[in-house]
Short mmCIF file of C-alpha atoms in Angstrom, two decimals:
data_model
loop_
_atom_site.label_atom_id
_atom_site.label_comp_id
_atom_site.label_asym_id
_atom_site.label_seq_id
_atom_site.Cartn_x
_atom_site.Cartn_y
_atom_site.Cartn_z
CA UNK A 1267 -82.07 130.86 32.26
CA UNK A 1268 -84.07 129.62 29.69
CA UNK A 1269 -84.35 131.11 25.76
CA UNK A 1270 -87.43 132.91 26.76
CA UNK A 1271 -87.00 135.48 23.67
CA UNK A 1272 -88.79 134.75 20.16
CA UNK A 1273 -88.04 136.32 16.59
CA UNK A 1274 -89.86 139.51 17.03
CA UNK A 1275 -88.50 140.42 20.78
CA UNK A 1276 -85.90 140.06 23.77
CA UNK A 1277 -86.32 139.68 27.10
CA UNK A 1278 -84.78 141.22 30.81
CA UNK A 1279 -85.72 138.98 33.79
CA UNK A 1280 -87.07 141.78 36.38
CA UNK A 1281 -87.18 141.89 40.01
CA UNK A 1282 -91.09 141.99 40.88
CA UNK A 1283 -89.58 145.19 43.20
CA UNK A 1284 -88.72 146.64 39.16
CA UNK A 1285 -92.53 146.44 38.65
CA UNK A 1286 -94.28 150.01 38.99
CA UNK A 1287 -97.35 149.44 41.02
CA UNK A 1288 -96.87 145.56 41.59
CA UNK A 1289 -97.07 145.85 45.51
CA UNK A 1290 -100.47 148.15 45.65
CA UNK A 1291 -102.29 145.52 42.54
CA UNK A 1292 -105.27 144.00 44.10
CA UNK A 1293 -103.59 140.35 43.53
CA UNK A 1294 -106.28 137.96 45.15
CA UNK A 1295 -108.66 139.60 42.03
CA UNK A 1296 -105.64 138.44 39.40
CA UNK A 1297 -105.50 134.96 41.35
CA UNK A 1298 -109.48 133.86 41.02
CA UNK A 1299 -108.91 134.58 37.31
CA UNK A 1300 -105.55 132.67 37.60
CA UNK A 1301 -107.84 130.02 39.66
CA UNK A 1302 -110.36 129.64 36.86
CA UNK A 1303 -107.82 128.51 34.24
CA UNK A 1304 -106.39 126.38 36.80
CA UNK A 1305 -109.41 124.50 36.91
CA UNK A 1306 -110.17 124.33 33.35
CA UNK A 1307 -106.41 122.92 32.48
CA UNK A 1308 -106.70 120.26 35.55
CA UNK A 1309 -108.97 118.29 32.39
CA UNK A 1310 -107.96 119.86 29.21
CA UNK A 1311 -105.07 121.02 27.15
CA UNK A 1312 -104.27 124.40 26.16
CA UNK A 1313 -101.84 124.96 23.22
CA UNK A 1314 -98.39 126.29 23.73
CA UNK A 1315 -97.29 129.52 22.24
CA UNK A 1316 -93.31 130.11 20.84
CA UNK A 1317 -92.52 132.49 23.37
CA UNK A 1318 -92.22 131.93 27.33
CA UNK A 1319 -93.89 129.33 29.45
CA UNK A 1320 -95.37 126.14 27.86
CA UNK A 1321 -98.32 124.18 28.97
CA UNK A 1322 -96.81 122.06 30.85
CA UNK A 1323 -94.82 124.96 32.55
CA UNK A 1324 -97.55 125.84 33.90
CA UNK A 1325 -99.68 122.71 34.76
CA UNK A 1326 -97.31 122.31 38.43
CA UNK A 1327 -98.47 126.15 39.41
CA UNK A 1328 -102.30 125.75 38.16
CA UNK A 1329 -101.76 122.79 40.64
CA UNK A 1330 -100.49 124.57 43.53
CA UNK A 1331 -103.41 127.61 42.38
CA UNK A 1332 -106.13 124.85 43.25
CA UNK A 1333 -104.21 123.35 46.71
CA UNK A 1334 -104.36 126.54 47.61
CA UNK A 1335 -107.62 127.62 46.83
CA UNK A 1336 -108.99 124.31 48.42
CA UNK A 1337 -111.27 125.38 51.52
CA UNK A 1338 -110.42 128.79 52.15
CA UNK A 1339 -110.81 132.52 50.53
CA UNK A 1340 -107.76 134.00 49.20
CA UNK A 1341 -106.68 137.49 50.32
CA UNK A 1342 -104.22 139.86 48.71
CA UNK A 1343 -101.04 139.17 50.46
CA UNK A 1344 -101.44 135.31 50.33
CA UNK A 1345 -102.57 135.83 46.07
CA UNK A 1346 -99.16 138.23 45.93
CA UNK A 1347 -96.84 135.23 48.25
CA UNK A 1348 -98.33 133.04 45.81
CA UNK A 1349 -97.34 134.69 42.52
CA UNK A 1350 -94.14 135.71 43.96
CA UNK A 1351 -92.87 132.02 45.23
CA UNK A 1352 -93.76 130.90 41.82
CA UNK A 1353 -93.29 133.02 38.83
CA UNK A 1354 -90.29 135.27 37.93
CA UNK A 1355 -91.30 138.53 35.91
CA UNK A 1356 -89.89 139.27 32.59
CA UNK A 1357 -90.21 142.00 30.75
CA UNK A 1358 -91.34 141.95 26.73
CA UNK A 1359 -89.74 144.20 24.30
CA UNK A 1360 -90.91 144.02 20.93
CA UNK A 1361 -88.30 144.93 18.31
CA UNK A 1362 -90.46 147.38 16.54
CA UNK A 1363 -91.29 149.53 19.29
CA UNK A 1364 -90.06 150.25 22.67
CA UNK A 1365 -92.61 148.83 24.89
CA UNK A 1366 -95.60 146.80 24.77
CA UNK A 1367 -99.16 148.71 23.36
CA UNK A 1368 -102.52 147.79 24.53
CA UNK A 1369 -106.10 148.36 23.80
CA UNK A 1370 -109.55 147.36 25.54
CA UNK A 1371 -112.65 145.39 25.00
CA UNK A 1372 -116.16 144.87 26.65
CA UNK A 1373 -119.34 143.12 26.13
CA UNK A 1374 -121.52 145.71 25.29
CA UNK A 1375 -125.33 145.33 26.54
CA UNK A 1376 -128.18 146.03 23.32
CA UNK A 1377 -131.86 146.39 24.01
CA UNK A 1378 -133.43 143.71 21.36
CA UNK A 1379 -135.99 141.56 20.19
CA UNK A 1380 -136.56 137.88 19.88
CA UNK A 1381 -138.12 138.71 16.39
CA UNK A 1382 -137.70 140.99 13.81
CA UNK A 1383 -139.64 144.37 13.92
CA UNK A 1384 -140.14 147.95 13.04
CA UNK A 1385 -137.49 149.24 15.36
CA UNK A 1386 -135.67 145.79 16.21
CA UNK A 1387 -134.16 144.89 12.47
CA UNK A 1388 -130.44 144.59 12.54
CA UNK A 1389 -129.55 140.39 13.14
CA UNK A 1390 -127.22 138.62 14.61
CA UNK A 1391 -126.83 135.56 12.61
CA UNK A 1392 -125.45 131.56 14.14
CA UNK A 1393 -122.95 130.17 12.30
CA UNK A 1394 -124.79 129.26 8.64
CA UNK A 1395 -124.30 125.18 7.45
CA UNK A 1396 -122.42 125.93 4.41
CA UNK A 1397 -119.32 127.56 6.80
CA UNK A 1398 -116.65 125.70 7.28
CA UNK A 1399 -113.37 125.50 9.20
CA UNK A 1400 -110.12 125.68 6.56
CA UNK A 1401 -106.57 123.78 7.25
CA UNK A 1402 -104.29 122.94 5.49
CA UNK A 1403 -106.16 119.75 3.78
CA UNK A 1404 -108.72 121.28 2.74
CA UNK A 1405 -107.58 124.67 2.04
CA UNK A 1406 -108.09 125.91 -1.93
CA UNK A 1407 -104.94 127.20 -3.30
CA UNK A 1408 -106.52 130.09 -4.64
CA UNK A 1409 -107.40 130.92 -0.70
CA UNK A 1410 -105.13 132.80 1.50
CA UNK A 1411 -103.16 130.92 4.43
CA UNK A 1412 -104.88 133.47 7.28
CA UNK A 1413 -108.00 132.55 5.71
CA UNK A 1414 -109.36 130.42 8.74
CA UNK A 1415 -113.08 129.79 7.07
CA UNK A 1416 -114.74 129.47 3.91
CA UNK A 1417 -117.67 128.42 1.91
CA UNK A 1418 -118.53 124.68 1.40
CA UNK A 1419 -120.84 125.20 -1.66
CA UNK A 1420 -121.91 122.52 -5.17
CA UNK A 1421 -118.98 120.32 -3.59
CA UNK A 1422 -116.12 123.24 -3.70
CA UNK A 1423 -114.16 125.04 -1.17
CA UNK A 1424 -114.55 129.02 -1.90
CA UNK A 1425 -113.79 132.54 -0.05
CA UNK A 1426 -117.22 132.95 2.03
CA UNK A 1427 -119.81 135.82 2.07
CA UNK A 1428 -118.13 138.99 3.56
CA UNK A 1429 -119.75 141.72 5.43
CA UNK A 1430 -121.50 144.34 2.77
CA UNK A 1431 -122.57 140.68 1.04
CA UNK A 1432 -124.40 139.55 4.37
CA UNK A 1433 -125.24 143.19 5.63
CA UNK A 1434 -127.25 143.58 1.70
CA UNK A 1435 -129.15 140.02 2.59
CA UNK A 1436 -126.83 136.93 1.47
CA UNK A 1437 -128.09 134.73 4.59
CA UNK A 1438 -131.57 136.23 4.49
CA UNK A 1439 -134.30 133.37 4.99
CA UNK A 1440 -131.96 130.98 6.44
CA UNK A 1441 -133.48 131.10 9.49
CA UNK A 1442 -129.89 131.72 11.10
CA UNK A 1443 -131.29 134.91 12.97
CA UNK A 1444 -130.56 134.94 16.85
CA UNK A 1445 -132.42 137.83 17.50
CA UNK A 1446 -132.19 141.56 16.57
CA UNK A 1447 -131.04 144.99 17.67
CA UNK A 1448 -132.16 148.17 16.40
CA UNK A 1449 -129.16 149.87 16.11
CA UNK A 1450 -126.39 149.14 12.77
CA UNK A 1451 -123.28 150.64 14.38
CA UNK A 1452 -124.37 148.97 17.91
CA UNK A 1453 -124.27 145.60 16.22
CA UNK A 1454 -121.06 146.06 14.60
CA UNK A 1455 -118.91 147.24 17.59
CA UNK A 1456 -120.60 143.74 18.99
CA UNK A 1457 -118.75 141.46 15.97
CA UNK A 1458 -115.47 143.98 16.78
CA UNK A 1459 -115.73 142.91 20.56
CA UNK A 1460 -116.66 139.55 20.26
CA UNK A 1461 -119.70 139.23 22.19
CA UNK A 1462 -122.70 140.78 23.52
CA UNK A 1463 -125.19 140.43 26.11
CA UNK A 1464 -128.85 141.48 25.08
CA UNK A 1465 -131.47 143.00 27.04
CA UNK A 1466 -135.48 141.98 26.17
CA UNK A 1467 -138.41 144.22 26.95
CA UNK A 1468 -139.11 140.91 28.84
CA UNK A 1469 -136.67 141.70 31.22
CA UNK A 1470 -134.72 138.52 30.56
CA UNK A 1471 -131.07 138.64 29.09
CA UNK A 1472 -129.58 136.73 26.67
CA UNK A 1473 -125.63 136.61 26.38
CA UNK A 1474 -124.14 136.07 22.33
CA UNK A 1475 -120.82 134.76 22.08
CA UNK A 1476 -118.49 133.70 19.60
CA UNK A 1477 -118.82 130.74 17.39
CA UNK A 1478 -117.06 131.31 14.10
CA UNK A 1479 -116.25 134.09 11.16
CA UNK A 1480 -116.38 134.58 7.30
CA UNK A 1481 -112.26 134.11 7.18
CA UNK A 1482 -111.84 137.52 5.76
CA UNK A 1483 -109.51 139.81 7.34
CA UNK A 1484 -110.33 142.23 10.05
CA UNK A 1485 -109.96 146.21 9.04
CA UNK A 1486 -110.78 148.34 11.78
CA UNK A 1487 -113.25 151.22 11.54
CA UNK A 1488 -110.75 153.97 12.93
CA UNK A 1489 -107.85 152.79 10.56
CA UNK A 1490 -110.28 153.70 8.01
CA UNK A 1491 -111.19 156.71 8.74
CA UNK A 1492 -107.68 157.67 9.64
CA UNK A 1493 -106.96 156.80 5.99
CA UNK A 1494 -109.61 158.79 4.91
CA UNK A 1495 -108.32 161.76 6.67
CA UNK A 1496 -111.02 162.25 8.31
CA UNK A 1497 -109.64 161.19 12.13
CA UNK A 1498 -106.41 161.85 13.70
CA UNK A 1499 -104.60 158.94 15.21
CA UNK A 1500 -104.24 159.97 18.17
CA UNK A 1501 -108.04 161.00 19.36
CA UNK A 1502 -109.31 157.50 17.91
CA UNK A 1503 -111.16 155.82 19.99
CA UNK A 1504 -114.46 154.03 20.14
CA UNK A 1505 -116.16 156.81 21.18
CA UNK A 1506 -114.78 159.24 18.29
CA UNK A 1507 -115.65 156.32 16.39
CA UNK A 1508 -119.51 156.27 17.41
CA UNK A 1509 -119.64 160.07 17.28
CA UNK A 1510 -118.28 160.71 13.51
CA UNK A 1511 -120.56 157.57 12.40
CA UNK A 1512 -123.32 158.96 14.12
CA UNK A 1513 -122.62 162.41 12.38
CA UNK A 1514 -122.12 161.33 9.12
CA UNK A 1515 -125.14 158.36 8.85
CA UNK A 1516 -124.92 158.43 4.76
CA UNK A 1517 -121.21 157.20 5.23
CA UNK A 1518 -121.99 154.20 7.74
CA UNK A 1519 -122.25 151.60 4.92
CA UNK A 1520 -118.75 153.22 3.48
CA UNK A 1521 -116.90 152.93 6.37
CA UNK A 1522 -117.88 149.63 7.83
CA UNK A 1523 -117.62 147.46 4.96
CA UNK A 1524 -113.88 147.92 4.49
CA UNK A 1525 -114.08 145.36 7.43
CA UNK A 1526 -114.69 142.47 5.32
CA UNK A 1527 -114.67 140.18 8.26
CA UNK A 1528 -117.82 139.11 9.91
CA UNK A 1529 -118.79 137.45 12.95
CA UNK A 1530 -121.06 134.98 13.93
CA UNK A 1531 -122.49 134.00 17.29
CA UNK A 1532 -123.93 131.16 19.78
CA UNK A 1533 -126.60 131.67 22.49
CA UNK A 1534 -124.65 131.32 26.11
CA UNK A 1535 -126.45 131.73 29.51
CA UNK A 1536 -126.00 134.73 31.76
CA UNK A 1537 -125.70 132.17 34.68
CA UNK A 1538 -123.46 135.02 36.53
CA UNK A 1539 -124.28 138.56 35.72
CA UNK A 1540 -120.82 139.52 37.29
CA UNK A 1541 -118.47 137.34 35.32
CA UNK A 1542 -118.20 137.76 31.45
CA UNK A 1543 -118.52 135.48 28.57
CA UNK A 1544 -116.70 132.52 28.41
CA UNK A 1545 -113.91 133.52 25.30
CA UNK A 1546 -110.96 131.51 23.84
CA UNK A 1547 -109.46 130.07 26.62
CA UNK A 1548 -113.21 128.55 27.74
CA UNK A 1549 -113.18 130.13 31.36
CA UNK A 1550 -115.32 133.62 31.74
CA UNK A 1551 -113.59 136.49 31.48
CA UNK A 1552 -113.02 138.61 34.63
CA UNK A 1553 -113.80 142.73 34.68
CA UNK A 1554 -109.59 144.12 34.50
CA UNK A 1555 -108.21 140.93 35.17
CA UNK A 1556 -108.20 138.90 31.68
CA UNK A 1557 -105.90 139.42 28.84
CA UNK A 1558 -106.21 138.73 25.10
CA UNK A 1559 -102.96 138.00 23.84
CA UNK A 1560 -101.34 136.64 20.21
CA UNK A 1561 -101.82 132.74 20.37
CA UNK A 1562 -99.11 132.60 18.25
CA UNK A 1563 -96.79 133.56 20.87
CA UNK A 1564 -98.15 133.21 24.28
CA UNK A 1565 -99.98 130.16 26.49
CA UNK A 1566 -103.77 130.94 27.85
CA UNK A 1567 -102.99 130.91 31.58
CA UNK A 1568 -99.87 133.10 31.53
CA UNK A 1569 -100.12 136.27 33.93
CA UNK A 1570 -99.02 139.18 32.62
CA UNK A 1571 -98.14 142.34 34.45
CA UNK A 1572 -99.55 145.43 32.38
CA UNK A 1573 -98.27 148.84 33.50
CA UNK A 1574 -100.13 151.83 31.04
CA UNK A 1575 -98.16 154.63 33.04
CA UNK A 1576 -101.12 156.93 32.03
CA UNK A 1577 -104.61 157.78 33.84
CA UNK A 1578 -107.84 155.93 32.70
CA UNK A 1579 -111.09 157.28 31.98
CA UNK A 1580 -111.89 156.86 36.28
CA UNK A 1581 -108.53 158.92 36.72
CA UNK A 1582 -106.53 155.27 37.86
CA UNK A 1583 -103.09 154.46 36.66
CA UNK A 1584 -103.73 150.79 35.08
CA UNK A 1585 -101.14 148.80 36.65
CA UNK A 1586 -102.65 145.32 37.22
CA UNK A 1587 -102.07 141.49 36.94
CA UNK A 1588 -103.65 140.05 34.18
CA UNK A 1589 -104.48 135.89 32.85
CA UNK A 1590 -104.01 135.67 28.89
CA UNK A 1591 -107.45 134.38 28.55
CA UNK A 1592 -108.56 135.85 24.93
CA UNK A 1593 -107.53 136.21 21.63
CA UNK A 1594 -108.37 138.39 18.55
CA UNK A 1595 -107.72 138.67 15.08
CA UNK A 1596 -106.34 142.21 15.65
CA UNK A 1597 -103.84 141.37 18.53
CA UNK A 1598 -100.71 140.62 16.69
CA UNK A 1599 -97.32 140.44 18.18
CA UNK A 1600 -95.40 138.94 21.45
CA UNK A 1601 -96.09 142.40 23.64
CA UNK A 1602 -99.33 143.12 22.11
CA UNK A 1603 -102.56 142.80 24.29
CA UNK A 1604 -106.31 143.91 24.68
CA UNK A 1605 -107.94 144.33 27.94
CA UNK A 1606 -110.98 143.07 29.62
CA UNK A 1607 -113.50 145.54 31.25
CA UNK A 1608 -116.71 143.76 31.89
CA UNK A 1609 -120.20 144.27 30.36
CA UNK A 1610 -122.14 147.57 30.31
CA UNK A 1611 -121.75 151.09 28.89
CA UNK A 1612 -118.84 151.93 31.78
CA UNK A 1613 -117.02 149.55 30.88
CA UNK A 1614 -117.18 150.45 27.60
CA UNK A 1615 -116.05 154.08 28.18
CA UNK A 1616 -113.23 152.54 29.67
CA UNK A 1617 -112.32 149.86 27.24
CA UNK A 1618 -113.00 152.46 24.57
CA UNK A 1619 -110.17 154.87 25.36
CA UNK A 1620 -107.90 152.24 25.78
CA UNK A 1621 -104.74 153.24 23.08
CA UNK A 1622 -101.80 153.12 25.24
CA UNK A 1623 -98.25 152.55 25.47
CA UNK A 1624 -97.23 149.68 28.35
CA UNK A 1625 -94.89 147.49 30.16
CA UNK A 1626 -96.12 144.26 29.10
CA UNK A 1627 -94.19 141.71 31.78
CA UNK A 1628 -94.74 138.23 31.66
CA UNK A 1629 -94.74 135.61 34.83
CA UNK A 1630 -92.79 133.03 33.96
CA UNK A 1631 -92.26 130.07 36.47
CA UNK A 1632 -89.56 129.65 38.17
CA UNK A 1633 -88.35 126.17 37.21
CA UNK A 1634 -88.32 127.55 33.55
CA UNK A 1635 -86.11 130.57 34.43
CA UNK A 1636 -83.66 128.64 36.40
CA UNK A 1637 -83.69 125.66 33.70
#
């Protein structure tokens, strides 16, 4: 068997009859979102991570993934023969912690306005001219290494505007405004998730995606006001989150500029209202069935088998197949994921109470396992 183990974990190659729920998992839904990164890698490259299957691991399966799919719909048992005959599972244990943790995401859905008004007056800026990407050429010394952006500004390189510095009107008459939402604590869970789809009295929709961010680091509201004593870890969530801001409205600014990072979007279609944005791995995201995972560690593509052992919101055990197809600035570490809900206010209540403990298994193909 291969190494399949990195610095910060070990490995135990499973039987997929080890894997609590595997056989009742819904596994045509996990091989469409398989099927869409299948097609995206048939013309483009994805980077390899340090731990588990490489790219070119799994270009022969995203091969067999579109033979199969050629001309006919897949149902459940021929999506679970599939995964089966190809991948081995193998379980992730992280050295600091028994098991594997997850949270959720969503793409929340705003009422807002093309243009600024009374109500509508919160933006949502495009990525501003004087941004730039940082590497290692151009990178100041005085800069961090994690800093991933900064501020090309009188021919120098320097840190870039962070969130109370934008939020107090550093970008103001730019003209970078998207459009606008009415609500402050609305448009910041939007930068925390990544994306947003708006709603315009119009009836039309407009979907915001990622495009870029000031380079600072990201500091999470509930970390903060853990800190602060004024939440107990273990009932944060988003909507404990919402409910204290919304409580204490004097406090807002306090609390959410400790996150010094700050995003910045792009206009996308909603060609599909179904299907999610298209994140990281440049494929739409699919409602419980993508993954964001640490880049640093794992391939886009890989499936992962996530087991919570504990009861959503709905009253379901989460126990599905998921397609690393994200990534995030907080999701740090080889068993460390975030999951995929869809768009709406239920799918937030279910990506919002998303803190749990799980089995975080990773499909590896078979030719690397026996190799």
């Amino acid at each position: 068997m291969s190494d399949l183990s990195a610095a910060h974990c070990s490995t135990e190659l499973l039987n997929f009859t080890d894997c609590a729920g595997w056989a009742e998992d819904d596994h045509a839904a996990a091989f469409y979102a398989f099927l869409k990164s299948a097609i995206y890698a048939e013309t483009h490259l994805y980077k390899s991570g340090s731990l588990g299957p490489q790219f070119e691991d799994l270009l022969p399966v995203f091969a067999q993934a579109r033979s199969l799919a050629a001309g006919q719909q897949i149902d459940r048992q021929t999506a679970r023969v599939f995964f089966e005959r190809c991948f081995y599972p193998v379980k992730i244990i992280p050295h600091d912690r028994k098991t594997g943790f997850v949270t959720g995401f969503y793409e929340p859905e705003i009422a807002a306005s093309r243009v600024k008004t009374a109500q509508y007056s919160v933006p949502f800026y495009r990525k501003p001219p004087d941004l730039i990407k940082l590497d290692a050429d151009n990178r100041p010394k005085d800069l961090p290494e994690d800093m991933a952006f900064g501020r090309y500004h009188n021919g120098q390189i320097t840190e870039y505007f962070d969130r109370q510095a934008i939020d107090e009107g550093a970008l103001a008459g730019q003209g970078l405004e998207i459009a606008y939402v009415a609500n402050r604590v609305d448009a910041y869970f939007a930068h925390v998730q990544g994306a947003v789809r708006l709603n315009f009295d119009d009836g039309t929709q407009m979907r915001l995606t990622y495009a870029a961010k000031s380079g600072h680091g990201f500091t999470g509201a509930g970390r903060v006001l853990i800190d602060k004593g004024e939440l107990e870890p273990a009932k944060v969530t988003m909507q404990s989150i919402r409910q204290w801001l919304a409580e204490h409205p004097a406090r807002i600014d306090e609390i959410l500029w400790h996150n010094r990072s700050y995003i910045f979007f792009r206009e996308a279609p909603v060609d599909d209202p179904l299907s999610g944005p298209v994140a990281a791995a440049k494929v739409p995201l699919t409602a419980q069935r993508s993954l964001a995972v640490d880049r640093k560690y794992h391939c886009f593509g890989t499936p992962f088998f996530i087991n919570t052992h504990k009861n959503l919101e709905n009253g379901e055990v989460f126990r599905h197949l998921m397609i690393a197809q994200d990534t995030g600035s907080a999701i740090l570490g080889p068993a460390r994921g975030d999951l995929f809900f869809g768009s709406g206010d239920a799918a937030g209540a279910l990506a919002g109470g998303i803190r749990h403990d799980a089995d975080f298994i990773m499909l590896v193909p078979r030719k690397k396992v026996a190799d």
